[in-house]
């Protein structure tokens, strides 16, 4: 019964889609969908999409909600309509948190009608293509999944019955064979065991007798243990290659690689201070208030991005923040011992070292791992070979002091920074 | 004869030692070098800080965060409050009353250029035309397979030649100092606030650079 009704439903859907397409095609003769598209892309996409909510509501179905005259008036100047007290306009405004839609007084009636034609055209396309169809497509997909699962279950049951029958047959024949050959088998088993024992014993004896082989094996074992031990000892406290599981599947490959967001956007501290700093969740929200990755989850919000929303207590339906934030606990990867002082800005801003020199190709990492050993040898090796970029006021002073020394003038502690607060108080 | 044999043994001995070490080295260098564990550690307490790091959890506070917000109503030394609220009227007022305290110099412009490319160009595009990398079609290939990434709604262009209009009225190419500063501080619709990432001086440098783009 359900199948038939859903079949009828589908038929009706395709027919209505066809009708709408036909409608759209005839409409497009009068009104240029193409021009509507250009206008829509340049004026409306900052706030609207046809199929999903962005800043303003999804526009699909707007011609069913409002008549054309109302729409033209609204798009020209929605605030004027609200001020004049149009009940639909006021209600819409309040439902959307009193967000102000731009007034487009520069658009002519025809241009607006073109935009409306374009939206209708897109709507028809979206209904036709299952991927973009939102709730309807989701329902159709889950129907497919159900029938698939039922067929699968039946197949498994049939298979299980066949297997049981066959196994029963096999067991019965085997039992018969065993009964027939019991005596013969027992004798054979006894013989086999003694042969196996003999073989093993023979091998062991031969091995022990061959002193060279024994010596070589022992040597191998010792060498292996020595190398393994040596490596382990050298790597105590060295976390090179450490790649912990993070609370959110945040990918630098997507953000720093494909999206081309610069490191500084999120790790601004690296240019200004000791700590590179991990961005707080409000930085993520600069994009993720809009980017929901729902295309990969059948129109639903990505569960990973939902974690950001939970952290900042954000409600995507009302686009409002609550006051119960729960910080994300990222797992720290790079961690120098507390007795070593490392300052990012000295290396990044002053010396101009690229992040990738120390952190490796982060922009290709789906998950960040520690690329460098962070041992003292590593720091020292670089300090031995890297030339200092002296184009910097600090070195002017230093060079000046050296010039004075060369001329035989007096040099006081104050001239080498003896009056700087930080040299004594830190 | 005997010496000969010793020499032979020495050679064998050396040979086997080399072979053994080679094998051991090969065996112990397996794997791609990435691990989920930190491995062996010695005297962990020398690694952990005594004072709290800003990003550490902290049992001493009710919300268990070390980096606490300053109490409401207090101003850190040298901190200047932004006197305009987040509303359309205040945005218009900022547009009329607020002007940049910085002089237009080559140095400020260069800084503004660099900051704009880091903080704004992802969305607004390197030339401010609203064609940043995240507004374009692009795809990624990773452990979940190849998939197209979502495009961000493109912001309107600043450039005079594009004659785009701001969603709050007026032309994008005519946005004044105060309006741009207000937008950086509070954000607007799909654009988030960038106040936490830029200091007041840096914001004015960016504003200066946006004016350059508006002329194009």
XYZ file of C-alpha atoms in Angstrom:
642
model
C 0.000 0.000 0.000
C 2.724 2.430 1.087
C 4.667 1.674 -2.026
C 1.748 2.483 -4.262
C 1.000 5.750 -2.491
C 4.644 6.818 -2.576
C 4.746 5.861 -6.260
C 1.714 8.037 -6.894
C 3.334 10.797 -4.869
C 6.477 10.575 -6.977
C 4.427 10.630 -10.159
C 2.608 13.711 -8.972
C 5.912 15.321 -8.046
C 7.507 14.687 -11.434
C 4.389 15.956 -13.144
C 4.311 19.124 -11.103
C 8.023 19.604 -11.708
C 7.384 19.151 -15.400
C 4.546 21.653 -15.264
C 6.722 24.108 -13.408
C 9.526 23.644 -15.902
C 7.088 24.215 -18.739
C 5.799 27.261 -16.939
C 9.342 28.503 -16.386
C 10.219 27.943 -20.025
C 7.199 29.870 -21.305
C 7.820 32.575 -18.728
C 11.420 32.900 -19.773
C 10.279 33.964 -23.201
C 8.775 37.064 -21.716
C 11.182 37.642 -18.903
C 14.859 37.116 -19.185
C 15.988 34.535 -16.612
C 19.567 35.280 -17.578
C 19.318 38.936 -16.619
C 17.579 37.917 -13.410
C 20.508 35.641 -12.633
C 23.099 38.410 -13.043
C 21.044 40.750 -10.889
C 20.466 38.091 -8.242
C 24.156 37.170 -8.114
C 25.277 40.781 -7.770
C 22.592 42.083 -5.403
C 21.044 39.274 -3.398
C 23.490 36.374 -2.810
C 25.202 38.139 0.112
C 22.025 37.455 2.060
C 19.900 34.935 0.146
C 20.127 31.516 -1.407
C 17.227 29.917 -3.244
C 17.363 26.655 -1.310
C 18.717 27.518 2.128
C 18.622 30.171 4.809
C 21.619 32.526 4.796
C 21.011 35.919 6.413
C 17.554 36.200 4.943
C 15.162 33.261 4.417
C 15.445 30.759 1.529
C 13.634 32.271 -1.418
C 12.187 29.014 -2.817
C 8.404 29.206 -2.759
C 8.291 32.961 -2.331
C 5.794 33.328 -5.172
C 3.438 31.016 -3.312
C 3.827 32.987 -0.096
C 3.354 36.414 -1.702
C 1.839 37.799 -4.909
C 4.039 39.472 -7.475
C 2.906 43.016 -6.733
C 3.775 42.572 -3.040
C 7.171 41.123 -3.926
C 8.065 44.027 -6.203
C 7.106 46.499 -3.515
C 9.020 44.556 -0.845
C 12.209 44.251 -2.850
C 12.137 47.932 -3.775
C 11.868 49.097 -0.212
C 10.999 46.655 2.542
C 11.582 49.144 5.340
C 9.020 51.541 3.909
C 6.449 48.719 3.870
C 7.230 47.867 7.481
C 6.969 51.518 8.475
C 3.614 51.717 6.669
C 2.429 48.760 8.760
C 1.864 46.107 6.085
C 0.992 43.104 8.324
C 2.871 40.470 6.253
C 5.948 42.680 6.064
C 5.953 43.424 9.799
C 5.513 39.751 10.653
C 8.367 38.759 8.322
C 10.614 41.423 9.810
C 9.952 40.213 13.347
C 10.397 36.550 12.440
C 13.874 37.430 11.169
C 15.127 39.211 14.290
C 14.433 42.667 12.850
C 17.235 42.256 10.320
C 17.081 45.017 7.745
C 16.926 44.035 4.098
C 18.567 46.460 1.688
C 16.291 48.781 -0.243
C 16.698 48.377 -4.005
C 15.014 51.541 -5.235
C 17.389 51.534 -8.227
C 15.794 48.355 -9.627
C 12.963 48.770 -12.144
C 9.766 46.651 -11.964
C 10.928 44.632 -14.965
C 14.300 43.916 -13.430
C 12.637 42.668 -10.254
C 10.315 40.487 -12.317
C 13.418 39.027 -14.000
C 14.848 38.191 -10.589
C 11.569 36.532 -9.601
C 11.641 34.525 -12.846
C 15.204 33.444 -12.095
C 14.295 32.328 -8.566
C 11.378 30.292 -9.948
C 13.663 28.710 -12.520
C 16.213 27.752 -9.835
C 13.421 26.412 -7.639
C 12.271 24.089 -10.427
C 15.825 22.907 -11.026
C 16.341 22.257 -7.317
C 13.136 20.219 -7.065
C 14.241 18.165 -10.064
C 17.758 17.408 -8.815
C 17.506 15.201 -5.710
C 20.737 16.502 -4.129
C 19.528 20.073 -3.739
C 15.931 19.248 -2.901
C 16.201 19.535 0.880
C 13.555 17.718 2.886
C 11.768 16.071 -0.051
C 14.957 14.592 -1.444
C 15.873 13.368 2.031
C 12.556 11.517 2.320
C 12.971 9.932 -1.112
C 16.457 8.797 -0.188
C 15.377 7.220 3.077
C 12.608 5.359 1.187
C 15.261 3.936 -1.131
C 17.347 2.987 1.863
C 14.385 1.140 3.409
C 13.638 -1.026 0.362
C 17.327 -1.724 -0.062
C 17.576 -2.862 3.549
C 14.498 -5.098 3.307
C 15.806 -6.844 0.177
C 19.168 -7.258 1.874
C 17.589 -8.807 4.977
C 15.569 -11.304 2.920
C 18.682 -12.272 0.975
C 20.585 -12.865 4.213
C 17.797 -15.067 5.659
C 17.638 -17.176 2.483
C 21.393 -17.536 2.452
C 21.431 -18.572 6.125
C 18.814 -21.306 5.508
C 20.823 -22.677 2.568
C 24.015 -22.719 4.625
C 22.302 -24.548 7.497
C 20.934 -27.248 5.173
C 24.279 -27.789 3.476
C 26.183 -27.910 6.758
C 23.751 -30.485 8.141
C 24.376 -32.714 5.120
C 28.156 -32.372 5.487
C 28.069 -33.203 9.190
C 26.008 -36.308 8.570
C 28.350 -37.655 5.876
C 31.393 -36.841 8.015
C 29.923 -38.699 10.971
C 29.433 -41.729 8.741
C 33.009 -41.582 7.483
C 34.391 -41.191 11.008
C 32.435 -44.153 12.288
C 33.843 -46.231 9.433
C 37.475 -45.227 9.871
C 37.766 -44.681 13.612
C 40.383 -47.275 14.208
C 42.528 -46.363 11.217
C 42.515 -42.669 12.194
C 43.601 -43.281 15.776
C 46.585 -45.285 14.607
C 47.578 -42.591 12.144
C 47.318 -39.873 14.802
C 49.698 -41.690 17.152
C 52.276 -42.094 14.360
C 52.036 -38.413 13.377
C 52.669 -37.110 16.884
C 55.897 -39.031 17.340
C 57.123 -37.842 13.933
C 56.430 -34.195 14.827
C 58.216 -34.505 18.174
C 61.187 -36.069 16.541
C 61.381 -33.341 13.933
C 61.366 -30.539 16.469
C 63.893 -32.202 18.702
C 66.134 -32.861 15.707
C 65.979 -29.242 14.642
C 66.773 -27.992 18.158
C 69.695 -30.402 18.484
C 71.125 -29.369 15.133
C 70.736 -25.693 16.051
C 72.533 -26.059 19.396
C 75.327 -28.069 17.782
C 75.971 -25.390 15.133
C 77.938 -22.950 17.308
C 78.283 -20.400 14.516
C 74.527 -20.246 14.018
C 73.933 -19.867 17.751
C 76.552 -17.147 17.943
C 75.053 -15.285 15.001
C 71.544 -15.481 16.419
C 72.621 -14.200 19.822
C 74.549 -11.401 18.137
C 71.477 -10.452 16.099
C 69.364 -10.319 19.219
C 71.904 -8.196 21.103
C 72.366 -5.838 18.152
C 68.622 -5.484 17.703
C 68.076 -4.735 21.368
C 70.978 -2.296 21.349
C 69.643 -0.328 18.369
C 66.106 -0.345 19.719
C 67.311 0.728 23.155
C 69.537 3.457 21.712
C 66.663 4.851 19.633
C 64.230 4.727 22.529
C 66.611 6.494 24.878
C 67.328 9.255 22.376
C 63.616 9.748 21.840
C 62.576 10.007 25.472
C 60.660 13.265 25.695
C 60.931 13.911 21.921
C 57.437 14.121 20.472
C 58.310 14.261 16.776
C 55.408 12.853 14.736
C 52.932 13.331 17.604
C 49.436 13.596 16.098
C 46.758 13.511 18.791
C 43.029 13.213 18.082
C 41.500 16.706 18.339
C 38.018 17.396 19.765
C 36.885 18.882 16.416
C 38.008 17.440 13.084
C 39.567 20.756 12.066
C 41.554 20.412 8.845
C 44.400 22.802 8.002
C 44.284 21.351 4.492
C 40.784 22.792 3.979
C 41.377 26.093 5.763
C 44.993 27.088 5.133
C 45.331 25.065 1.904
C 42.157 25.157 -0.204
C 40.446 28.180 1.394
C 43.797 30.013 1.423
C 43.272 31.597 4.834
C 46.616 32.954 6.000
C 48.132 31.566 9.194
C 48.011 35.029 10.751
C 44.206 35.162 10.458
C 44.010 32.516 13.180
C 47.472 32.533 14.775
C 47.967 36.309 14.910
C 49.849 35.989 18.200
C 52.831 34.451 16.372
C 53.631 37.885 14.912
C 53.140 39.871 18.092
C 54.014 37.737 21.086
C 55.691 34.684 22.530
C 52.662 32.466 21.968
C 51.328 31.697 18.504
C 47.932 31.227 20.209
C 45.092 28.967 19.127
C 42.136 30.996 17.776
C 39.122 31.338 20.031
C 35.815 30.099 18.653
C 34.576 33.585 17.704
C 37.192 33.582 14.919
C 35.692 30.371 13.541
C 32.263 32.027 13.672
C 33.384 34.752 11.243
C 32.747 32.190 8.525
C 30.828 29.418 10.232
C 27.863 31.620 11.083
C 27.164 31.067 7.365
C 29.223 28.026 6.306
C 27.463 24.895 7.605
C 28.911 22.281 5.192
C 25.338 20.952 4.957
C 25.911 19.781 1.370
C 27.917 16.854 2.763
C 25.278 15.859 5.318
C 22.026 15.771 3.280
C 21.121 19.337 4.122
C 21.742 18.944 7.855
C 24.264 21.000 9.829
C 27.697 19.317 9.979
C 28.139 17.588 13.374
C 31.677 19.025 13.568
C 30.478 22.582 13.053
C 27.668 21.942 15.548
C 30.479 21.528 18.101
C 31.620 25.116 17.406
C 28.028 26.301 17.876
C 27.869 24.462 21.200
C 31.158 26.043 22.272
C 29.885 29.581 21.691
C 26.264 28.732 22.555
C 24.933 29.826 19.153
C 21.510 29.009 17.807
C 21.673 28.758 13.991
C 17.888 29.066 13.597
C 17.604 32.413 15.327
C 21.223 33.449 14.614
C 21.533 34.524 18.262
C 24.096 33.803 20.998
C 23.199 32.493 24.444
C 25.288 33.104 27.558
C 26.520 29.594 28.325
C 29.718 29.151 26.267
C 31.883 26.032 26.747
C 35.451 26.449 25.437
C 36.840 23.871 23.021
C 39.638 21.872 24.657
C 42.178 21.450 21.836
C 44.957 18.972 22.584
C 48.329 20.692 22.664
C 50.835 19.235 20.170
C 54.031 21.318 20.343
C 55.180 21.687 23.901
C 58.650 22.813 24.916
C 59.695 22.049 28.480
C 58.998 24.890 30.856
C 62.749 25.549 31.275
C 63.222 26.576 27.616
C 62.116 30.014 26.462
C 60.916 30.238 22.890
C 59.407 33.392 21.432
C 57.440 33.299 18.179
C 57.583 36.998 17.311
C 61.403 36.988 17.574
C 61.561 34.274 14.954
C 58.592 35.172 12.745
C 58.578 39.001 12.780
C 62.204 39.860 13.607
C 64.076 37.040 11.885
C 61.456 36.467 9.157
C 61.500 32.657 9.442
C 58.552 31.002 7.647
C 56.135 28.930 9.760
C 56.786 25.977 7.442
C 60.518 25.905 8.291
C 59.670 24.744 11.782
C 56.154 23.315 11.455
C 56.402 21.595 8.061
C 53.758 21.683 5.305
C 50.858 22.527 7.655
C 48.653 23.676 4.746
C 48.546 20.071 3.457
C 47.914 18.435 6.839
C 44.435 17.101 7.451
C 45.503 16.679 11.063
C 48.460 18.611 12.479
C 51.439 16.591 13.688
C 54.732 17.707 15.168
C 57.097 17.982 12.217
C 60.325 19.044 13.974
C 61.948 17.271 16.918
C 62.043 20.479 19.064
C 65.222 19.199 20.712
C 67.971 21.555 21.844
C 70.178 20.218 19.025
C 67.520 21.375 16.563
C 67.442 24.939 17.946
C 71.228 25.136 18.098
C 71.820 23.772 14.601
C 69.635 26.498 13.134
C 71.171 29.242 15.279
C 74.649 28.143 14.104
C 73.795 28.387 10.421
C 71.205 31.195 10.120
C 72.514 34.686 9.433
C 70.877 37.468 11.412
C 68.908 40.056 9.516
C 70.432 43.249 11.015
C 67.964 45.647 9.394
C 66.458 46.516 12.751
C 66.839 49.260 15.392
C 68.060 46.820 18.041
C 71.101 45.932 15.949
C 71.791 49.585 15.157
C 72.467 50.063 18.854
C 74.587 46.941 18.978
C 76.678 48.006 15.981
C 77.066 51.482 17.458
C 78.361 49.972 20.696
C 80.897 47.887 18.762
C 82.094 50.919 16.829
C 82.694 52.720 20.114
C 84.654 49.749 21.468
C 86.803 49.697 18.349
C 87.625 53.383 18.777
C 88.687 52.596 22.352
C 85.864 54.549 23.998
C 84.350 53.469 27.297
C 81.383 51.115 27.246
C 79.016 50.894 30.199
C 76.553 48.184 31.124
C 73.737 50.616 30.306
C 74.819 50.622 26.666
C 74.277 46.887 26.328
C 70.810 47.009 27.791
C 71.580 47.279 31.505
C 68.717 49.752 31.908
C 66.062 47.617 30.269
C 63.422 46.479 32.788
C 63.121 43.007 31.276
C 66.792 42.150 31.711
C 66.326 42.002 35.498
C 62.583 41.567 36.012
C 60.975 38.619 34.250
C 97.299 -21.601 9.572
C 95.920 -20.649 12.926
C 96.373 -16.933 12.230
C 94.617 -17.412 8.960
C 91.631 -18.890 10.717
C 91.521 -16.023 13.195
C 91.542 -13.543 10.363
C 88.737 -15.478 8.727
C 86.750 -15.434 11.963
C 87.327 -11.726 12.381
C 85.976 -11.108 8.899
C 82.978 -13.319 9.580
C 82.460 -11.676 12.904
C 82.558 -8.154 11.445
C 80.309 -9.245 8.619
C 77.690 -10.659 10.943
C 77.790 -7.613 13.201
C 77.211 -5.368 10.186
C 74.381 -7.575 8.922
C 72.778 -7.634 12.353
C 72.931 -3.866 12.742
C 71.575 -3.301 9.256
C 68.646 -5.607 9.938
C 67.974 -4.014 13.301
C 68.080 -0.551 11.759
C 65.666 -1.571 9.002
C 63.227 -3.163 11.432
C 63.267 -0.260 13.873
C 62.622 2.375 11.172
C 59.268 1.015 10.046
C 56.077 3.135 10.061
C 55.378 6.665 8.746
C 56.617 8.321 11.926
C 53.250 9.660 13.104
C 51.873 8.484 16.412
C 48.860 9.148 18.594
C 50.948 8.961 21.778
C 53.705 11.179 23.095
C 55.945 8.139 23.668
C 58.246 7.796 26.667
C 58.755 10.798 28.851
C 61.192 11.412 31.666
C 60.579 13.756 34.592
C 57.342 15.151 33.260
C 57.263 17.751 36.026
C 60.138 19.639 34.380
C 58.021 20.063 31.272
C 54.805 21.264 32.853
C 54.664 24.954 33.669
C 54.429 26.080 37.308
C 52.478 29.216 36.422
C 49.298 28.687 34.401
C 49.470 29.053 30.610
C 46.613 31.152 29.234
C 45.115 28.193 27.353
C 45.175 25.768 30.284
C 42.114 24.648 32.235
C 42.067 26.111 35.727
C 40.197 24.704 38.715
C 40.506 27.989 40.641
C 37.837 29.710 38.593
C 34.166 28.892 38.412
C 34.216 28.490 34.619
C 37.565 26.596 34.778
C 39.317 28.915 32.284
C 42.674 30.594 32.956
C 42.177 33.487 30.525
C 39.438 35.378 32.359
C 37.570 38.329 30.907
C 38.201 41.603 32.767
C 35.314 42.550 35.085
C 32.532 44.445 33.318
C 33.019 48.203 33.202
C 36.809 48.178 33.698
C 39.303 49.495 31.155
C 42.816 48.053 30.817
C 45.547 50.741 30.747
C 45.796 52.340 27.322
C 42.506 50.842 26.206
C 40.033 53.094 24.455
C 36.386 52.223 24.408
C 34.481 52.332 21.121
C 31.613 54.669 21.884
C 29.218 53.512 19.164
C 26.654 50.751 19.639
C 25.791 47.986 17.199
C 22.770 49.415 15.382
C 21.913 51.036 12.080
C 21.531 54.511 13.646
C 24.864 54.252 15.436
C 26.478 53.054 12.201
C 25.184 56.153 10.430
C 26.350 58.326 13.336
C 29.834 56.752 13.250
C 29.876 57.483 9.517
C 29.265 61.160 10.211
C 31.323 61.730 13.364
C 34.273 59.352 13.312
C 37.396 60.028 11.274
C 40.760 58.303 11.155
C 43.370 59.591 13.616
C 46.213 58.360 11.382
C 47.957 60.391 8.721
C 48.045 58.872 5.243
C 51.666 57.775 4.908
C 53.416 55.201 2.761
C 54.214 53.178 5.886
C 50.634 53.079 7.159
C 49.382 52.174 3.698
C 51.881 49.322 3.387
C 50.774 47.959 6.780
C 47.125 48.352 5.798
C 47.827 46.491 2.563
C 49.426 43.560 4.417
C 46.665 43.463 7.042
C 43.929 43.636 4.403
C 45.458 40.687 2.582
C 45.582 38.635 5.771
C 42.269 39.489 7.370
C 39.895 40.631 4.635
C 41.032 39.246 1.269
C 39.769 35.706 2.039
C 36.264 37.051 1.444
C 36.664 40.499 -0.140
C 39.342 39.419 -2.630
C 42.844 40.892 -3.019
C 41.451 43.872 -4.965
C 38.293 44.260 -2.868
C 36.093 43.071 -5.736
C 34.260 40.567 -3.534
C 35.985 37.594 -5.178
C 38.059 36.086 -2.348
C 39.133 32.438 -2.552
C 36.304 31.162 -0.333
C 33.625 32.699 -2.585
C 34.797 30.591 -5.542
C 34.143 27.001 -6.628
C 36.896 24.752 -5.254
C 37.352 21.192 -4.057
C 39.475 19.208 -1.627
C 40.805 15.631 -1.685
C 41.445 14.085 1.713
C 40.701 10.938 3.716
C 36.958 11.489 3.186
C 37.393 11.532 -0.617
C 37.092 14.365 -3.135
C 34.309 16.843 -2.567
C 33.382 20.392 -3.536
C 33.515 22.887 -0.671
C 30.753 25.299 0.211
C 31.073 28.768 -1.289
C 30.764 31.789 0.972
C 28.217 34.446 -0.178
C 30.385 37.034 -1.998
C 30.458 40.511 -0.414
C 29.775 43.547 -2.637
C 32.794 45.111 -4.396
C 34.393 48.287 -2.969
C 35.576 49.497 -6.336
C 34.017 52.582 -7.855
C 34.053 50.968 -11.324
C 31.731 48.180 -10.076
C 29.202 50.650 -8.605
C 27.943 48.135 -6.038
C 25.693 49.421 -3.276
C 26.037 48.721 0.423
C 23.231 46.757 2.016
C 22.808 49.644 4.457
C 22.290 52.216 1.722
C 24.731 54.260 -0.334
C 27.517 53.139 -2.641
C 30.259 50.798 -1.425
C 32.840 53.120 -2.961
C 31.600 55.978 -0.800
C 31.677 54.309 2.621
C 33.293 56.750 5.035
C 36.008 56.113 7.670
C 33.533 55.624 10.485
C 31.271 53.238 8.583
C 34.163 50.948 7.649
C 35.559 51.058 11.183
C 32.107 50.280 12.610
C 31.852 47.302 10.208
C 35.258 45.920 11.248
C 34.326 46.351 14.910
C 30.852 44.769 14.868
C 30.669 42.912 11.563
C 27.489 42.986 9.503
C 25.148 40.115 8.566
C 27.402 37.281 7.217
C 30.592 39.151 8.077
C 31.719 38.540 11.660
C 33.383 41.045 13.986
C 37.138 41.323 13.426
C 37.749 43.400 16.564
C 39.475 40.564 18.420
C 41.996 40.084 15.612
C 42.950 43.707 14.905
C 44.102 46.436 17.314
C 42.504 49.909 16.924
C 45.576 51.222 15.101
C 45.578 48.266 12.731
C 41.871 48.805 12.040
C 42.539 52.380 10.951
C 45.380 51.200 8.717
C 43.008 48.732 7.063
C 40.395 51.501 6.653
C 43.046 53.601 4.921
C 43.808 50.795 2.502
C 40.096 50.179 1.790
C 39.865 53.830 0.694
C 42.629 53.108 -1.827
C 40.610 50.203 -3.234
C 37.453 52.339 -3.421
C 39.206 54.661 -5.885
C 39.734 51.881 -8.448
